[in-house]
Amino acid sequence: MNLSRIPISAWIGIILTSAFAFVAVFAQVIAPYGEGQIVGGLWEPMSAKYWLGTDNLGRDLLSRMIFGAQTTLFIAAAATALSFCTGSVLGFTAAVIGGWIDQALSRFVDLLMSIPTLIFALVILAVLPANTLTLILVMGLLDSTRVYRLSRAVAVDINVMDFVEAAKLRGEGHRWVIFREILPNALSPLVAELGLRFIFMVLFLSALSFLGLGVQPPEADWGGIVKENKEGIVFGIPAALIPAGTIAALAISVNLVADWILNRTTDLKGGRGG
Amino acid sequence: MADKDKGLLLDIRNLRMEATAYPPDGPPHDIVIVDDVSLTLKRGKVLGLIGESGAGKSTIGLSSMGYGRGGVRITGGEVILNGRDILKGGSRQLRKLRGKEVCYVAQSAAAAFNPAHRLMDQVIEAALVHGVASREEARKRAVVLFEKLGLPDPGGIGERYPHQVSGGQLQRAMTAMALCPEPDLIVFDEPTTALDVTTQIDVLAAIKEAIRETGVAALYITHDLAVVAQVSDDIMVLRNGQTVEVGETAQIIHEPREDYTRALVSVRSIEHKEKKPAPKPLLSVDGVTAAYGGRGGVAVLKNVSLQLSPGQTLAVVGESGSGKSTLARVITGLLPPYEGEVHFAGRQLAPALAQRSRDDLRELQMIYQMADVAMNPRQTVRNIIGRPLEFYFGMRGAEKERRLAELLDEIEMGEGFADRYPAELSGGQKQRVCIARALAAKPQLIICDEVTSALDPLVADGILKLLLNLQKIENVAYLFITHDLATVRAIADSIAVMYQGEVVRYGTKSEVLSPPFDDYTDLLLSSVPEMEIGWLEKAIASRRMESAGN
């Protein structure tokens, strides 16, 4: 791969995304104060001591943001990984085996998709104990329906190609066909989709936290920080806008990377002509 | 333009066309597609452009409209049409010229017509846009053209939509579309390549007749020398974007000067001695009837019975839709028949793929028409050929490498190819790798489904020679599915002619190819273009006589 051929927009995306990832991984090292540590008065303005000011309980907002990045990105990444593993394996299986397995899986997925995801998640989370594992499972499994649809569609296209038929004529089992013949050729659209789904996860998690069913205080996460500080907006205090803006920045930078990957490799013949 | 009737129409001088290549590893760079090509065309004459894929023939054809397809740029030379250099004018001038002075007939008429509009509206569109004729005049002219081109119901066919007429009719309608604005020049880009051989002859005759009657000049692009010999006055042979040879049709056919042209003319001159059928057949298909969509579906194969002796070649011939590929699907088990049986090496094969033993699968291999989709683009040649070795024989490590090298040697490719991906191979090399993959299983029978149809004549020739050679060494039998009778003559020991799902003629090669013929075989045989000037007229005349006799 030639570095000079990466467009400027993709560079911006790559740099910002890796910066977010770096902050999330090393939160404990970078954050100037503890996650729940009360260090000053309510909603103190930005200063040399508190770069982003303090929040509604007098905690350092920058530290909350940094710990929030860790929580948010970790849960979103784990849920995305779960949704991709389940969704793509089931989607490929449905496409390759076909018949009643395909019908059963597809209709079940249709059923799940017919219920608005947020409402469905709210109902489930209200019943189940609120912890990180439940959150990841609920978010991951609900979102895997989208991944299932995409991977089934891609796999159906690949499944009718002669090289897959050749493998079947050779007597290869479903496992080989799915993982050796179809998966490598379906990777490009799936990788691009991965970026988009990750961002939807961040938004989904933030929405849940904002509604009080996501990450529970005192643990910090971006949606939660918006919720805690939303009253401040009336008094002209920007504490709620900072996490909101950060969510937007992350969404855009990940999308820039995803767009570039999607552009580079879209078809089965291994990238655009030439 | 006083000399409008006799003079020079098109004069291309030192044409150079370039495109930018974007290799995956390395910076983009310009490549030359057409290099210093000059040609002249007089009014009312037909020049045939011939060459294999990548020779630049379509690119040159389109340059006469000042057009470069897919990012190809004209970077040098002059294209003088009707006395002025069309490359000097802007896009406005080109727009005036295209569809009025020069028209284009594409290879796939089905893709070139808009499926949402009636034929008539599309045929007269160019004439209306350029103000050549009023709507009424244009419609009248179109009807006359439909008649000249031999379309049924010339008055009413224009009201149909593209999907309501056959492929051959659509190709003729497209010729009518090109002729309607009364252009000076028509560029025919492989107009009959996508058609069945029995349809091709009619379309070819219609095109020739229309050219003669309207006096339009034409550039006729094709890879088939026998076809171009029927329609053109002069022929230009191209290779890698350069002119190999230009001359009158008779000279090119009978006294080619260059080695490359000689090779093109003498292609398919493989001599193959027919073998007698063995007493015990290797493959025997007995009374097979099959349909898509189960018993209630439309029967694609009707009571088909065939036999193939060990180490011999059975050619299955027929036009598209005759059921020949379905026969292959039945034999391989992809489509279980609902009547009849398939016996192989003395045992009955299970109807469905899933019930067959691994040995059944191993001994029956398949090679596909499109080699580039028959190989996983994400696997190297080593993995593609190596997998059957692992899968059937459990070979690993050095043993596998040794066998791999042997196979690569058998298909006349070096070990250096082992680490390449399919995208890094040429069309002929891809097909060779597919052959090696089939051979790796040490099969007794290989089904070859149109394996040479997508290849250039010279490359196809090499593949056929390789297959014949391998048959001698490995004693493998071929079931060779093709629509090309020249290929059949070259390699078959016995032949089955299929028509609408039935075997209409079956026997050894000499039996099938000698009279008396049944009607369909006769039609098929007489439709194959021969490398002989005036063949088309003779074939059409004999066909008329026959139908008059009936």
Short mmCIF file of N, CA and C in Angstrom, two decimals, chain B residues 429-535:
data_model
loop_
_atom_site.label_atom_id
_atom_site.label_comp_id
_atom_site.label_asym_id
_atom_site.label_seq_id
_atom_site.Cartn_x
_atom_site.Cartn_y
_atom_site.Cartn_z
N GLN B 429 -3.60 -18.32 -19.09
CA GLN B 429 -2.93 -18.89 -17.91
C GLN B 429 -3.95 -19.28 -16.85
N LYS B 430 -4.99 -18.43 -16.68
CA LYS B 430 -6.03 -18.75 -15.71
C LYS B 430 -6.66 -20.09 -16.05
N GLN B 431 -6.99 -20.27 -17.35
CA GLN B 431 -7.64 -21.51 -17.75
C GLN B 431 -6.70 -22.69 -17.52
N ARG B 432 -5.41 -22.48 -17.73
CA ARG B 432 -4.44 -23.55 -17.48
C ARG B 432 -4.41 -23.95 -16.01
N VAL B 433 -4.48 -22.96 -15.13
CA VAL B 433 -4.50 -23.27 -13.69
C VAL B 433 -5.74 -24.07 -13.35
N CYS B 434 -6.87 -23.70 -13.97
CA CYS B 434 -8.10 -24.47 -13.72
C CYS B 434 -7.94 -25.91 -14.19
N ILE B 435 -7.26 -26.08 -15.32
CA ILE B 435 -7.01 -27.44 -15.81
C ILE B 435 -6.15 -28.21 -14.80
N ALA B 436 -5.12 -27.52 -14.28
CA ALA B 436 -4.24 -28.17 -13.30
C ALA B 436 -5.01 -28.55 -12.05
N ARG B 437 -5.93 -27.68 -11.63
CA ARG B 437 -6.72 -27.99 -10.44
C ARG B 437 -7.54 -29.25 -10.66
N ALA B 438 -8.11 -29.37 -11.89
CA ALA B 438 -8.89 -30.57 -12.19
C ALA B 438 -7.98 -31.80 -12.24
N LEU B 439 -6.81 -31.66 -12.86
CA LEU B 439 -5.89 -32.79 -12.98
C LEU B 439 -5.36 -33.25 -11.63
N ALA B 440 -5.23 -32.31 -10.70
CA ALA B 440 -4.66 -32.63 -9.40
C ALA B 440 -5.44 -33.75 -8.72
N ALA B 441 -6.73 -33.85 -9.04
CA ALA B 441 -7.56 -34.87 -8.41
C ALA B 441 -7.39 -36.23 -9.07
N LYS B 442 -6.54 -36.32 -10.10
CA LYS B 442 -6.37 -37.55 -10.88
C LYS B 442 -7.72 -38.11 -11.31
N PRO B 443 -8.49 -37.33 -12.06
CA PRO B 443 -9.84 -37.76 -12.43
C PRO B 443 -9.83 -38.71 -13.61
N GLN B 444 -10.94 -39.42 -13.80
CA GLN B 444 -11.11 -40.22 -15.02
C GLN B 444 -11.88 -39.44 -16.07
N LEU B 445 -12.65 -38.46 -15.59
CA LEU B 445 -13.48 -37.68 -16.52
C LEU B 445 -13.40 -36.20 -16.13
N ILE B 446 -13.18 -35.37 -17.13
CA ILE B 446 -13.26 -33.93 -16.87
C ILE B 446 -14.36 -33.36 -17.75
N ILE B 447 -15.27 -32.62 -17.12
CA ILE B 447 -16.31 -31.94 -17.89
C ILE B 447 -15.79 -30.55 -18.22
N CYS B 448 -15.70 -30.24 -19.51
CA CYS B 448 -15.19 -28.93 -19.93
C CYS B 448 -16.37 -28.12 -20.45
N ASP B 449 -16.80 -27.12 -19.69
CA ASP B 449 -17.97 -26.34 -20.08
C ASP B 449 -17.54 -25.08 -20.81
N GLU B 450 -17.56 -25.12 -22.13
CA GLU B 450 -17.20 -23.95 -22.95
C GLU B 450 -15.85 -23.38 -22.55
N VAL B 451 -14.85 -24.23 -22.34
CA VAL B 451 -13.61 -23.76 -21.74
C VAL B 451 -12.82 -22.80 -22.63
N THR B 452 -13.09 -22.82 -23.93
CA THR B 452 -12.30 -21.93 -24.79
C THR B 452 -13.11 -20.75 -25.32
N SER B 453 -14.40 -20.68 -24.96
CA SER B 453 -15.26 -19.66 -25.56
C SER B 453 -14.86 -18.24 -25.21
N ALA B 454 -14.32 -18.05 -24.01
CA ALA B 454 -14.01 -16.69 -23.58
C ALA B 454 -12.58 -16.30 -23.97
N LEU B 455 -11.91 -17.16 -24.72
CA LEU B 455 -10.49 -16.89 -25.00
C LEU B 455 -10.28 -16.46 -26.45
N ASP B 456 -9.19 -15.75 -26.69
CA ASP B 456 -8.83 -15.38 -28.05
C ASP B 456 -8.43 -16.63 -28.83
N PRO B 457 -8.64 -16.59 -30.17
CA PRO B 457 -8.43 -17.81 -30.96
C PRO B 457 -7.08 -18.48 -30.75
N LEU B 458 -6.01 -17.70 -30.74
CA LEU B 458 -4.69 -18.32 -30.62
C LEU B 458 -4.50 -18.95 -29.25
N VAL B 459 -5.01 -18.28 -28.21
CA VAL B 459 -4.90 -18.80 -26.85
C VAL B 459 -5.74 -20.05 -26.71
N ALA B 460 -6.95 -20.00 -27.28
CA ALA B 460 -7.84 -21.16 -27.24
C ALA B 460 -7.19 -22.36 -27.91
N ASP B 461 -6.53 -22.09 -29.00
CA ASP B 461 -5.81 -23.13 -29.71
C ASP B 461 -4.80 -23.82 -28.79
N GLY B 462 -4.05 -23.02 -28.05
CA GLY B 462 -3.06 -23.56 -27.12
C GLY B 462 -3.70 -24.42 -26.06
N ILE B 463 -4.86 -23.97 -25.55
CA ILE B 463 -5.56 -24.72 -24.51
C ILE B 463 -6.03 -26.07 -25.06
N LEU B 464 -6.57 -26.05 -26.30
CA LEU B 464 -7.05 -27.30 -26.90
C LEU B 464 -5.90 -28.29 -27.09
N LYS B 465 -4.78 -27.77 -27.57
CA LYS B 465 -3.62 -28.65 -27.76
C LYS B 465 -3.18 -29.25 -26.44
N LEU B 466 -3.18 -28.40 -25.38
CA LEU B 466 -2.80 -28.88 -24.06
C LEU B 466 -3.74 -29.99 -23.60
N LEU B 467 -5.04 -29.77 -23.79
CA LEU B 467 -6.02 -30.76 -23.35
C LEU B 467 -5.82 -32.09 -24.08
N LEU B 468 -5.58 -32.02 -25.39
CA LEU B 468 -5.37 -33.25 -26.16
C LEU B 468 -4.11 -33.97 -25.69
N ASN B 469 -3.10 -33.20 -25.43
CA ASN B 469 -1.83 -33.74 -24.97
C ASN B 469 -1.99 -34.45 -23.62
N LEU B 470 -2.71 -33.78 -22.71
CA LEU B 470 -2.93 -34.34 -21.39
C LEU B 470 -3.76 -35.62 -21.46
N GLN B 471 -4.68 -35.64 -22.43
CA GLN B 471 -5.49 -36.84 -22.60
C GLN B 471 -4.61 -38.04 -22.93
N LYS B 472 -3.59 -37.80 -23.78
CA LYS B 472 -2.66 -38.88 -24.15
C LYS B 472 -1.89 -39.36 -22.93
N ILE B 473 -1.41 -38.41 -22.11
CA ILE B 473 -0.57 -38.77 -20.97
C ILE B 473 -1.39 -39.41 -19.85
N GLU B 474 -2.50 -38.78 -19.49
CA GLU B 474 -3.24 -39.20 -18.30
C GLU B 474 -4.39 -40.14 -18.61
N ASN B 475 -4.69 -40.34 -19.89
CA ASN B 475 -5.82 -41.16 -20.32
C ASN B 475 -7.12 -40.72 -19.65
N VAL B 476 -7.36 -39.41 -19.66
CA VAL B 476 -8.57 -38.88 -19.05
C VAL B 476 -9.61 -38.66 -20.15
N ALA B 477 -10.87 -38.87 -19.82
CA ALA B 477 -11.95 -38.64 -20.80
C ALA B 477 -12.48 -37.22 -20.63
N TYR B 478 -12.92 -36.60 -21.72
CA TYR B 478 -13.51 -35.27 -21.65
C TYR B 478 -14.95 -35.30 -22.11
N LEU B 479 -15.81 -34.64 -21.37
CA LEU B 479 -17.13 -34.30 -21.89
C LEU B 479 -17.04 -32.82 -22.23
N PHE B 480 -17.03 -32.54 -23.52
CA PHE B 480 -16.66 -31.19 -23.96
C PHE B 480 -17.91 -30.45 -24.43
N ILE B 481 -18.36 -29.51 -23.63
CA ILE B 481 -19.56 -28.76 -23.98
C ILE B 481 -19.16 -27.51 -24.76
N THR B 482 -19.73 -27.32 -25.93
CA THR B 482 -19.33 -26.14 -26.70
C THR B 482 -20.41 -25.78 -27.71
N HIS B 483 -20.35 -24.55 -28.20
CA HIS B 483 -21.25 -24.18 -29.29
C HIS B 483 -20.43 -24.01 -30.57
N ASP B 484 -19.13 -24.24 -30.45
CA ASP B 484 -18.23 -23.93 -31.55
C ASP B 484 -17.86 -25.21 -32.31
N LEU B 485 -18.35 -25.32 -33.54
CA LEU B 485 -18.13 -26.56 -34.29
C LEU B 485 -16.67 -26.74 -34.71
N ALA B 486 -15.95 -25.65 -34.84
CA ALA B 486 -14.54 -25.78 -35.20
C ALA B 486 -13.79 -26.50 -34.09
N THR B 487 -14.11 -26.17 -32.84
CA THR B 487 -13.50 -26.84 -31.70
C THR B 487 -13.86 -28.32 -31.72
N VAL B 488 -15.12 -28.60 -32.00
CA VAL B 488 -15.58 -29.98 -32.03
C VAL B 488 -14.78 -30.79 -33.03
N ARG B 489 -14.65 -30.24 -34.25
CA ARG B 489 -13.90 -30.95 -35.28
C ARG B 489 -12.48 -31.24 -34.79
N ALA B 490 -11.93 -30.29 -34.03
CA ALA B 490 -10.54 -30.41 -33.64
C ALA B 490 -10.30 -31.52 -32.61
N ILE B 491 -11.24 -31.76 -31.71
CA ILE B 491 -10.88 -32.62 -30.58
C ILE B 491 -11.78 -33.82 -30.35
N ALA B 492 -12.97 -33.87 -30.97
CA ALA B 492 -13.95 -34.87 -30.54
C ALA B 492 -13.68 -36.25 -31.11
N ASP B 493 -14.08 -37.29 -30.34
CA ASP B 493 -14.14 -38.64 -30.86
C ASP B 493 -15.58 -38.98 -31.20
N SER B 494 -16.49 -38.52 -30.35
CA SER B 494 -17.90 -38.68 -30.69
C SER B 494 -18.61 -37.36 -30.38
N ILE B 495 -19.80 -37.20 -30.96
CA ILE B 495 -20.50 -35.93 -30.88
C ILE B 495 -21.97 -36.17 -30.54
N ALA B 496 -22.51 -35.32 -29.68
CA ALA B 496 -23.95 -35.31 -29.46
C ALA B 496 -24.44 -33.91 -29.79
N VAL B 497 -25.41 -33.79 -30.69
CA VAL B 497 -25.99 -32.49 -31.02
C VAL B 497 -27.26 -32.34 -30.22
N MET B 498 -27.36 -31.24 -29.47
CA MET B 498 -28.55 -31.03 -28.63
C MET B 498 -29.36 -29.86 -29.15
N TYR B 499 -30.68 -30.00 -29.06
CA TYR B 499 -31.57 -28.92 -29.46
C TYR B 499 -32.79 -28.96 -28.57
N GLN B 500 -33.05 -27.88 -27.89
CA GLN B 500 -34.20 -27.76 -26.98
C GLN B 500 -34.32 -28.94 -26.02
N GLY B 501 -33.18 -29.29 -25.42
CA GLY B 501 -33.21 -30.30 -24.37
C GLY B 501 -33.18 -31.74 -24.85
N GLU B 502 -33.12 -31.94 -26.16
CA GLU B 502 -33.07 -33.30 -26.66
C GLU B 502 -31.80 -33.53 -27.46
N VAL B 503 -31.34 -34.79 -27.46
CA VAL B 503 -30.21 -35.14 -28.32
C VAL B 503 -30.79 -35.46 -29.70
N VAL B 504 -30.48 -34.60 -30.69
CA VAL B 504 -31.07 -34.83 -32.00
C VAL B 504 -30.17 -35.68 -32.89
N ARG B 505 -28.90 -35.76 -32.52
CA ARG B 505 -27.99 -36.55 -33.34
C ARG B 505 -26.83 -36.98 -32.46
N TYR B 506 -26.46 -38.25 -32.55
CA TYR B 506 -25.42 -38.75 -31.65
C TYR B 506 -24.67 -39.87 -32.34
N GLY B 507 -23.35 -39.85 -32.27
CA GLY B 507 -22.56 -40.91 -32.87
C GLY B 507 -21.10 -40.53 -32.87
N THR B 508 -20.29 -41.32 -33.59
CA THR B 508 -18.88 -40.96 -33.69
C THR B 508 -18.78 -39.69 -34.54
N LYS B 509 -17.62 -39.05 -34.46
CA LYS B 509 -17.46 -37.78 -35.15
C LYS B 509 -17.73 -37.92 -36.65
N SER B 510 -17.17 -38.99 -37.26
CA SER B 510 -17.33 -39.12 -38.70
C SER B 510 -18.79 -39.37 -39.08
N GLU B 511 -19.49 -40.11 -38.23
CA GLU B 511 -20.91 -40.34 -38.52
C GLU B 511 -21.70 -39.03 -38.45
N VAL B 512 -21.50 -38.32 -37.36
CA VAL B 512 -22.31 -37.12 -37.14
C VAL B 512 -22.02 -36.06 -38.19
N LEU B 513 -20.76 -35.95 -38.60
CA LEU B 513 -20.40 -34.88 -39.52
C LEU B 513 -20.49 -35.28 -40.99
N SER B 514 -21.08 -36.45 -41.30
CA SER B 514 -21.25 -36.76 -42.71
C SER B 514 -22.72 -36.96 -43.02
N PRO B 515 -23.14 -36.60 -44.26
CA PRO B 515 -24.55 -36.67 -44.62
C PRO B 515 -25.04 -38.11 -44.61
N PRO B 516 -26.33 -38.36 -44.60
CA PRO B 516 -27.41 -37.36 -44.59
C PRO B 516 -27.61 -36.72 -43.22
N PHE B 517 -27.90 -35.42 -43.24
CA PHE B 517 -28.11 -34.71 -41.98
C PHE B 517 -29.58 -34.57 -41.67
N ASP B 518 -29.85 -34.47 -40.39
CA ASP B 518 -31.20 -34.03 -40.02
C ASP B 518 -31.23 -32.50 -40.18
N ASP B 519 -32.42 -31.90 -40.10
CA ASP B 519 -32.57 -30.46 -40.39
C ASP B 519 -31.72 -29.59 -39.47
N TYR B 520 -31.75 -29.90 -38.18
CA TYR B 520 -31.08 -29.00 -37.25
C TYR B 520 -29.56 -29.07 -37.40
N THR B 521 -29.03 -30.29 -37.51
CA THR B 521 -27.58 -30.42 -37.66
C THR B 521 -27.12 -29.74 -38.95
N ASP B 522 -27.94 -29.88 -39.98
CA ASP B 522 -27.62 -29.24 -41.25
C ASP B 522 -27.54 -27.72 -41.07
N LEU B 523 -28.53 -27.17 -40.38
CA LEU B 523 -28.56 -25.72 -40.14
C LEU B 523 -27.33 -25.30 -39.35
N LEU B 524 -27.02 -26.08 -38.33
CA LEU B 524 -25.89 -25.76 -37.45
C LEU B 524 -24.58 -25.78 -38.25
N LEU B 525 -24.41 -26.85 -39.02
CA LEU B 525 -23.16 -27.01 -39.76
C LEU B 525 -23.00 -25.92 -40.82
N SER B 526 -24.12 -25.60 -41.49
CA SER B 526 -24.02 -24.63 -42.58
C SER B 526 -23.92 -23.21 -42.04
N SER B 527 -24.11 -23.01 -40.74
CA SER B 527 -24.05 -21.66 -40.18
C SER B 527 -22.67 -21.27 -39.72
N VAL B 528 -21.76 -22.21 -39.63
CA VAL B 528 -20.43 -21.87 -39.12
C VAL B 528 -19.65 -21.15 -40.21
N PRO B 529 -19.28 -19.90 -39.96
CA PRO B 529 -18.58 -19.13 -40.99
C PRO B 529 -17.29 -19.82 -41.41
N GLU B 530 -17.06 -19.86 -42.70
CA GLU B 530 -15.81 -20.43 -43.18
C GLU B 530 -14.91 -19.32 -43.69
N MET B 531 -13.64 -19.59 -43.62
CA MET B 531 -12.67 -18.56 -44.01
C MET B 531 -12.57 -18.53 -45.53
N GLU B 532 -13.63 -18.02 -46.14
CA GLU B 532 -13.71 -18.08 -47.59
C GLU B 532 -14.59 -16.91 -48.02
N ILE B 533 -14.09 -16.13 -48.97
CA ILE B 533 -14.87 -14.98 -49.42
C ILE B 533 -16.07 -15.47 -50.21
N GLY B 534 -17.24 -14.89 -49.92
CA GLY B 534 -18.44 -15.29 -50.63
C GLY B 534 -19.16 -16.46 -49.99
N TRP B 535 -18.64 -16.93 -48.84
CA TRP B 535 -19.30 -18.03 -48.16
C TRP B 535 -20.71 -17.65 -47.72
#
